[in-house]
Amino acid sequence: MTVIDGKAVSAKVKAEVAEEIKKLCREPERAPGLAVVLVGEDPASQVYVRNKKRACEACGINSFEYLLSAGESEERLLELIDSLNRDESVDGILVQMPLPKHISPARVTESIDPYKDVDGFHSQNVGLLTQGTPRFAPCTPLGVMRLLAEYGVEVKGKNCLVVGRSNIVGKPMSALLLAADGTVTTAHSRTADLAFHTRNADIIVAACGRPGMITGDMVKEGAVLIDVGITRVDGALKGDLDFDSCARKASFITPVPGGVGPMTIAMLMRNTLRSYKLRKGIEV
Ligand code: NAP
């Protein structure tokens, strides 16, 4: 059994991005730029934004931070996005979710230039991903695919189960596994017999935010188990897998923390570089 080291793979991805930027962006060529917009003072979001800024610095990406007060109007936010869409020094735009209740996340997502949508949430990018020709795929599922590739896990022909069908994790995860020729099942809260599906799966990606819900007796011997779930329980971070019992059955397993978590920001750096290259007509 191998415990997948997300921190190490994340560091490797960021080093690759930094290396490529060093080669591509020699003076007077500008560096890629990522604009991060935060509305309000949600402490968890503030931490994410800070971490994104740090990752940008490490990779040689220019980061532009826009901190708006919680009471800011939707109109003002859409104006800001419009100006970032037109700003040539900005390749990627990310609006940190969740947004205050009076702002429509759908309207905000759709207002971002789809060529700068490094989160991959715009309907145009969702459509391209569903067609199997992604421009930008969402960062967390992309990070899972990179972990599988890094550890030599073949997806082709495998029974893959994704537990969760959110727009940011479950659905794009299923689409990426399908594009990699997996035979994909998507489970959700209305799935009748989850254990039937988990026992049949060669690869399980758990993304339901139900700590410890998937236990060792529910998985088959030698399965590859990827845990996207992060829930704070009594001050500690817990995944959706019951780690100890699942690890006894798995061939590969990700821990929480230190598995999928660190991959999300690394893939955001990758997507920002990808956006820069696409916009400059450089082959990706
Ligand atoms: P979400 O929007 O709440 O979606 C949860 C999904 O799980 C829903 O599709 C829901 O089904 C399904 N679900 C809930 N209870 C279930 C059950 N008992 N059996 C089967 N499916 C069930 O959450 P999310 O944004 O996708 O995030 C999922 C987890 O990943 C959370 O713990 C989140 O913190 C974590 N996460 C981690 C990262 C990272 O960087 N590692 C990034 C994003 C999210 P319905 O659709 O039927 O309601």
Short mmCIF file of C-alpha atoms and ligand atoms in Angstrom, two decimals:
data_model
loop_
_atom_site.label_atom_id
_atom_site.label_comp_id
_atom_site.label_asym_id
_atom_site.label_seq_id
_atom_site.Cartn_x
_atom_site.Cartn_y
_atom_site.Cartn_z
CA MET A 1 0.00 0.00 0.00
CA THR A 2 1.30 3.43 -0.96
CA VAL A 3 0.25 6.65 0.72
CA ILE A 4 0.14 9.29 -2.01
CA ASP A 5 2.19 12.37 -1.10
CA GLY A 6 0.22 15.36 -2.36
CA LYS A 7 2.64 17.86 -0.83
CA ALA A 8 5.55 16.43 -2.83
CA VAL A 9 3.60 16.31 -6.12
CA SER A 10 2.27 19.82 -5.53
CA ALA A 11 5.83 21.10 -4.99
CA LYS A 12 6.90 19.34 -8.18
CA VAL A 13 4.07 20.93 -10.22
CA LYS A 14 4.89 24.40 -8.87
CA ALA A 15 8.59 23.89 -9.65
CA GLU A 16 7.69 22.87 -13.22
CA VAL A 17 5.53 25.98 -13.61
CA ALA A 18 8.31 28.20 -12.21
CA GLU A 19 10.85 26.62 -14.56
CA GLU A 20 8.64 27.10 -17.62
CA ILE A 21 7.90 30.72 -16.71
CA LYS A 22 11.62 31.38 -16.29
CA LYS A 23 12.21 30.12 -19.84
CA LEU A 24 9.17 31.74 -21.46
CA CYS A 25 9.20 35.13 -19.80
CA ARG A 26 12.69 36.53 -20.28
CA GLU A 27 12.78 40.36 -20.28
CA PRO A 28 11.07 42.27 -21.85
CA GLU A 29 8.35 39.60 -21.91
CA ARG A 30 5.92 40.07 -19.05
CA ALA A 31 5.15 37.30 -16.55
CA PRO A 32 1.72 35.64 -16.36
CA GLY A 33 -0.76 37.49 -14.14
CA LEU A 34 -3.47 36.16 -11.83
CA ALA A 35 -6.15 38.44 -10.36
CA VAL A 36 -7.79 37.17 -7.17
CA VAL A 37 -10.95 38.90 -5.98
CA LEU A 38 -12.21 38.47 -2.44
CA VAL A 39 -15.52 39.95 -1.30
CA GLY A 40 -15.94 40.13 2.47
CA GLU A 41 -13.82 38.96 5.38
CA ASP A 42 -14.48 35.21 5.56
CA PRO A 43 -11.41 33.94 7.51
CA ALA A 44 -11.09 30.66 5.53
CA SER A 45 -11.24 32.60 2.23
CA GLN A 46 -8.60 35.04 3.52
CA VAL A 47 -6.28 32.08 4.17
CA TYR A 48 -6.90 30.66 0.66
CA VAL A 49 -6.22 34.03 -0.94
CA ARG A 50 -3.01 34.43 1.06
CA ASN A 51 -1.85 30.94 0.02
CA LYS A 52 -2.61 31.68 -3.63
CA LYS A 53 -0.53 34.85 -3.45
CA ARG A 54 2.38 32.91 -1.93
CA ALA A 55 2.18 30.23 -4.62
CA CYS A 56 2.19 32.93 -7.32
CA GLU A 57 5.33 34.45 -5.81
CA ALA A 58 7.02 31.03 -5.75
CA CYS A 59 6.14 30.39 -9.42
CA GLY A 60 7.00 33.84 -10.82
CA ILE A 61 3.36 34.74 -11.51
CA ASN A 62 2.26 38.34 -10.88
CA SER A 63 -0.64 38.32 -8.45
CA PHE A 64 -3.16 41.14 -8.22
CA GLU A 65 -5.37 41.15 -5.18
CA TYR A 66 -8.73 42.93 -4.96
CA LEU A 67 -10.31 43.02 -1.51
CA LEU A 68 -13.89 44.27 -1.56
CA SER A 69 -16.02 44.85 1.53
CA ALA A 70 -18.86 42.41 2.28
CA GLY A 71 -21.41 45.13 1.49
CA GLU A 72 -20.05 45.82 -2.02
CA SER A 73 -22.75 45.70 -4.71
CA GLU A 74 -22.93 43.05 -7.42
CA GLU A 75 -22.76 45.82 -10.01
CA ARG A 76 -19.45 47.07 -8.60
CA LEU A 77 -18.03 43.54 -8.64
CA LEU A 78 -19.15 43.00 -12.26
CA GLU A 79 -17.50 46.31 -13.21
CA LEU A 80 -14.26 45.18 -11.63
CA ILE A 81 -14.41 41.84 -13.50
CA ASP A 82 -15.10 43.71 -16.74
CA SER A 83 -11.98 45.83 -16.24
CA LEU A 84 -9.91 42.70 -15.45
CA ASN A 85 -11.28 41.01 -18.59
CA ARG A 86 -9.87 43.91 -20.61
CA ASP A 87 -6.56 44.16 -18.71
CA GLU A 88 -3.78 42.71 -20.89
CA SER A 89 -1.52 41.99 -17.90
CA VAL A 90 -4.14 39.66 -16.38
CA ASP A 91 -4.29 36.09 -17.71
CA GLY A 92 -6.38 34.49 -14.99
CA ILE A 93 -9.30 35.79 -12.91
CA LEU A 94 -10.48 34.05 -9.81
CA VAL A 95 -13.35 35.21 -7.63
CA GLN A 96 -13.12 33.52 -4.24
CA MET A 97 -16.30 31.68 -3.27
CA PRO A 98 -18.52 31.78 -1.29
CA LEU A 99 -19.83 35.25 -2.11
CA PRO A 100 -22.12 37.31 0.16
CA LYS A 101 -25.80 36.33 -0.26
CA HIS A 102 -26.80 39.44 -2.25
CA ILE A 103 -24.40 38.54 -5.09
CA SER A 104 -25.28 35.85 -7.63
CA PRO A 105 -22.35 33.41 -8.02
CA ALA A 106 -23.74 32.28 -11.42
CA ARG A 107 -23.81 35.85 -12.79
CA VAL A 108 -20.29 36.48 -11.50
CA THR A 109 -18.92 33.24 -12.98
CA GLU A 110 -20.51 33.94 -16.37
CA SER A 111 -19.11 37.48 -16.44
CA ILE A 112 -15.49 36.25 -16.42
CA ASP A 113 -13.82 36.06 -19.86
CA PRO A 114 -13.85 32.27 -20.56
CA TYR A 115 -10.23 32.58 -21.74
CA LYS A 116 -9.27 33.92 -18.29
CA ASP A 117 -11.46 31.50 -16.33
CA VAL A 118 -8.64 29.58 -14.63
CA ASP A 119 -11.13 28.00 -12.19
CA GLY A 120 -12.91 26.37 -15.16
CA PHE A 121 -16.40 27.21 -13.85
CA HIS A 122 -17.71 29.26 -16.81
CA SER A 123 -20.42 27.40 -18.76
CA GLN A 124 -18.30 27.55 -21.92
CA ASN A 125 -15.44 25.76 -20.16
CA VAL A 126 -17.84 23.28 -18.53
CA GLY A 127 -19.20 22.53 -22.01
CA LEU A 128 -15.73 22.03 -23.48
CA LEU A 129 -14.81 19.69 -20.62
CA THR A 130 -18.01 17.70 -21.15
CA GLN A 131 -17.15 17.41 -24.85
CA GLY A 132 -13.79 15.95 -23.84
CA THR A 133 -11.79 18.93 -25.16
CA PRO A 134 -11.15 20.99 -22.01
CA ARG A 135 -9.71 24.51 -22.16
CA PHE A 136 -9.59 24.89 -18.36
CA ALA A 137 -10.69 22.10 -16.04
CA PRO A 138 -11.40 22.91 -12.37
CA CYS A 139 -8.25 22.74 -10.25
CA THR A 140 -9.17 20.13 -7.63
CA PRO A 141 -10.23 17.37 -10.08
CA LEU A 142 -7.26 18.28 -12.26
CA GLY A 143 -5.06 17.79 -9.21
CA VAL A 144 -6.55 14.32 -8.67
CA MET A 145 -5.75 13.38 -12.29
CA ARG A 146 -2.17 14.55 -11.81
CA LEU A 147 -1.79 12.47 -8.62
CA LEU A 148 -3.05 9.37 -10.46
CA ALA A 149 -0.65 9.98 -13.34
CA GLU A 150 2.26 10.68 -11.02
CA TYR A 151 1.80 7.35 -9.24
CA GLY A 152 1.31 5.42 -12.51
CA VAL A 153 -2.36 4.61 -11.88
CA GLU A 154 -3.97 3.68 -15.19
CA VAL A 155 -7.57 4.94 -15.54
CA LYS A 156 -8.34 3.41 -18.93
CA GLY A 157 -10.88 0.60 -18.66
CA LYS A 158 -11.12 0.87 -14.86
CA ASN A 159 -14.35 1.11 -12.88
CA CYS A 160 -14.22 4.60 -11.39
CA LEU A 161 -16.62 5.84 -8.76
CA VAL A 162 -16.95 9.51 -7.91
CA VAL A 163 -18.91 10.14 -4.71
CA GLY A 164 -20.37 13.64 -5.08
CA ARG A 165 -21.79 15.60 -8.01
CA SER A 166 -21.03 19.24 -7.24
CA ASN A 167 -20.14 21.57 -10.08
CA ILE A 168 -16.73 22.32 -8.63
CA VAL A 169 -15.55 18.78 -7.80
CA GLY A 170 -17.82 15.79 -8.50
CA LYS A 171 -19.08 16.54 -12.01
CA PRO A 172 -15.77 17.75 -13.50
CA MET A 173 -14.04 14.82 -11.78
CA SER A 174 -16.38 12.38 -13.51
CA ALA A 175 -15.83 14.16 -16.85
CA LEU A 176 -12.03 13.97 -16.54
CA LEU A 177 -12.08 10.27 -15.62
CA LEU A 178 -14.39 9.61 -18.57
CA ALA A 179 -12.07 11.54 -20.88
CA ALA A 180 -9.27 9.29 -19.61
CA ASP A 181 -11.33 6.25 -20.71
CA GLY A 182 -12.51 5.18 -17.26
CA THR A 183 -15.94 3.58 -16.85
CA VAL A 184 -17.44 6.16 -14.56
CA THR A 185 -20.24 6.05 -12.00
CA THR A 186 -21.27 9.20 -10.13
CA ALA A 187 -22.86 8.67 -6.71
CA HIS A 188 -24.69 11.30 -4.67
CA SER A 189 -26.95 11.68 -1.66
CA ARG A 190 -29.84 9.87 -3.41
CA THR A 191 -27.74 6.87 -4.48
CA ALA A 192 -29.65 3.82 -3.23
CA ASP A 193 -26.86 1.41 -2.28
CA LEU A 194 -23.54 3.23 -2.09
CA ALA A 195 -21.63 0.16 -0.81
CA PHE A 196 -22.66 -1.80 -3.93
CA HIS A 197 -20.91 0.82 -6.06
CA THR A 198 -17.87 1.31 -3.81
CA ARG A 199 -17.21 -2.48 -3.74
CA ASN A 200 -17.26 -2.59 -7.53
CA ALA A 201 -14.83 0.31 -8.00
CA ASP A 202 -11.14 0.06 -8.92
CA ILE A 203 -10.74 3.79 -8.29
CA ILE A 204 -12.84 5.79 -5.83
CA VAL A 205 -12.77 9.58 -5.61
CA ALA A 206 -14.64 10.60 -2.48
CA ALA A 207 -15.90 14.20 -2.59
CA CYS A 208 -19.00 14.39 -0.43
CA GLY A 209 -17.84 16.15 2.75
CA ARG A 210 -19.06 13.33 5.04
CA PRO A 211 -16.11 12.55 7.34
CA GLY A 212 -15.19 8.86 7.54
CA MET A 213 -18.26 7.79 5.56
CA ILE A 214 -16.41 5.26 3.37
CA THR A 215 -15.02 2.43 5.47
CA GLY A 216 -12.68 -0.45 4.64
CA ASP A 217 -15.48 -3.02 4.43
CA MET A 218 -17.01 -0.97 1.59
CA VAL A 219 -13.99 -1.11 -0.73
CA LYS A 220 -12.41 -3.86 -2.74
CA GLU A 221 -8.94 -5.26 -2.14
CA GLY A 222 -6.33 -3.28 -4.11
CA ALA A 223 -8.57 -0.28 -4.85
CA VAL A 224 -7.09 3.19 -5.47
CA LEU A 225 -8.68 5.57 -2.95
CA ILE A 226 -8.60 9.34 -3.42
CA ASP A 227 -10.05 11.53 -0.70
CA VAL A 228 -11.11 15.05 -1.70
CA GLY A 229 -13.23 15.60 1.42
CA ILE A 230 -12.10 18.10 4.02
CA THR A 231 -14.24 18.61 7.11
CA ARG A 232 -13.13 20.12 10.39
CA VAL A 233 -14.07 17.77 13.24
CA ASP A 234 -13.08 18.79 16.79
CA GLY A 235 -10.38 21.05 15.38
CA ALA A 236 -8.85 18.36 13.13
CA LEU A 237 -9.26 17.98 9.35
CA LYS A 238 -11.04 14.77 8.32
CA GLY A 239 -11.56 13.23 4.93
CA ASP A 240 -14.48 11.20 3.60
CA LEU A 241 -12.52 7.96 3.93
CA ASP A 242 -12.08 6.17 7.23
CA PHE A 243 -8.32 6.20 6.66
CA ASP A 244 -7.14 3.28 8.81
CA SER A 245 -9.69 0.70 7.66
CA CYS A 246 -9.48 1.86 4.02
CA ALA A 247 -5.65 1.80 4.03
CA ARG A 248 -5.73 -1.91 4.92
CA LYS A 249 -7.49 -2.65 1.61
CA ALA A 250 -6.07 0.00 -0.73
CA SER A 251 -3.19 -0.19 -3.20
CA PHE A 252 -2.91 3.62 -3.15
CA ILE A 253 -4.59 6.07 -0.78
CA THR A 254 -4.43 9.83 -0.18
CA PRO A 255 -4.26 11.17 3.39
CA VAL A 256 -6.15 14.20 4.73
CA PRO A 257 -4.43 16.59 5.09
CA GLY A 258 -1.49 16.27 2.68
CA GLY A 259 -3.21 14.45 -0.19
CA VAL A 260 -5.48 16.22 -2.68
CA GLY A 261 -5.56 19.50 -0.70
CA PRO A 262 -2.14 20.88 -1.73
CA MET A 263 -2.81 20.00 -5.39
CA THR A 264 -5.58 22.56 -5.91
CA ILE A 265 -3.32 25.63 -5.71
CA ALA A 266 -0.59 23.93 -7.75
CA MET A 267 -3.08 23.27 -10.56
CA LEU A 268 -4.28 26.88 -10.33
CA MET A 269 -0.70 27.92 -11.08
CA ARG A 270 -0.69 25.45 -14.01
CA ASN A 271 -3.99 26.82 -15.32
CA THR A 272 -2.70 30.41 -15.08
CA LEU A 273 0.37 29.49 -17.11
CA ARG A 274 -1.90 27.64 -19.56
CA SER A 275 -4.06 30.75 -19.93
CA TYR A 276 -0.98 32.90 -20.56
CA LYS A 277 0.18 30.50 -23.28
CA LEU A 278 -3.25 30.18 -24.90
CA ARG A 279 -3.66 33.94 -24.99
CA LYS A 280 -0.20 34.38 -26.54
CA GLY A 281 -0.74 31.62 -29.09
CA ILE A 282 1.96 29.41 -27.55
CA GLU A 283 1.30 25.69 -27.90
CA VAL A 284 -0.01 24.10 -24.68
P1 NAP B 1 -20.89 19.93 -1.98
O1 NAP B 1 -21.16 20.99 -2.98
O2 NAP B 1 -21.50 20.01 -0.63
O3 NAP B 1 -21.29 18.53 -2.64
C1 NAP B 1 -21.28 17.35 -1.90
C2 NAP B 1 -21.75 16.23 -2.79
O4 NAP B 1 -21.73 15.03 -2.02
C3 NAP B 1 -23.18 16.42 -3.32
O5 NAP B 1 -23.23 16.06 -4.68
C4 NAP B 1 -24.00 15.46 -2.45
O6 NAP B 1 -25.10 14.88 -3.13
C5 NAP B 1 -22.98 14.38 -2.14
N1 NAP B 1 -23.32 13.68 -0.89
C6 NAP B 1 -23.65 14.23 0.30
N2 NAP B 1 -23.93 13.25 1.19
C7 NAP B 1 -23.77 12.08 0.54
C8 NAP B 1 -23.93 10.72 0.93
N3 NAP B 1 -24.30 10.39 2.16
N4 NAP B 1 -23.68 9.77 0.01
C9 NAP B 1 -23.29 10.09 -1.26
N5 NAP B 1 -23.13 11.37 -1.68
C10 NAP B 1 -23.37 12.35 -0.79
O7 NAP B 1 -19.32 19.79 -1.71
P2 NAP B 1 -18.06 20.03 -2.68
O8 NAP B 1 -17.84 21.48 -2.83
O9 NAP B 1 -18.17 19.15 -3.88
O10 NAP B 1 -16.90 19.46 -1.75
C11 NAP B 1 -16.89 18.11 -1.34
C12 NAP B 1 -15.83 17.92 -0.27
O11 NAP B 1 -14.57 18.22 -0.86
C13 NAP B 1 -15.96 18.87 0.92
O12 NAP B 1 -15.50 18.20 2.07
C14 NAP B 1 -15.02 20.01 0.58
O13 NAP B 1 -14.51 20.66 1.72
C15 NAP B 1 -13.93 19.25 -0.13
N6 NAP B 1 -13.16 20.06 -1.10
C16 NAP B 1 -11.82 19.93 -1.07
C17 NAP B 1 -11.04 20.62 -1.98
C18 NAP B 1 -9.56 20.44 -1.98
O14 NAP B 1 -8.84 21.30 -2.39
N7 NAP B 1 -9.05 19.31 -1.53
C19 NAP B 1 -11.63 21.47 -2.91
C20 NAP B 1 -13.02 21.57 -2.94
C21 NAP B 1 -13.77 20.85 -2.02
P3 NAP B 1 -26.37 15.76 -3.66
O15 NAP B 1 -25.90 16.40 -4.93
O16 NAP B 1 -27.42 14.75 -3.86
O17 NAP B 1 -26.67 16.76 -2.58
#
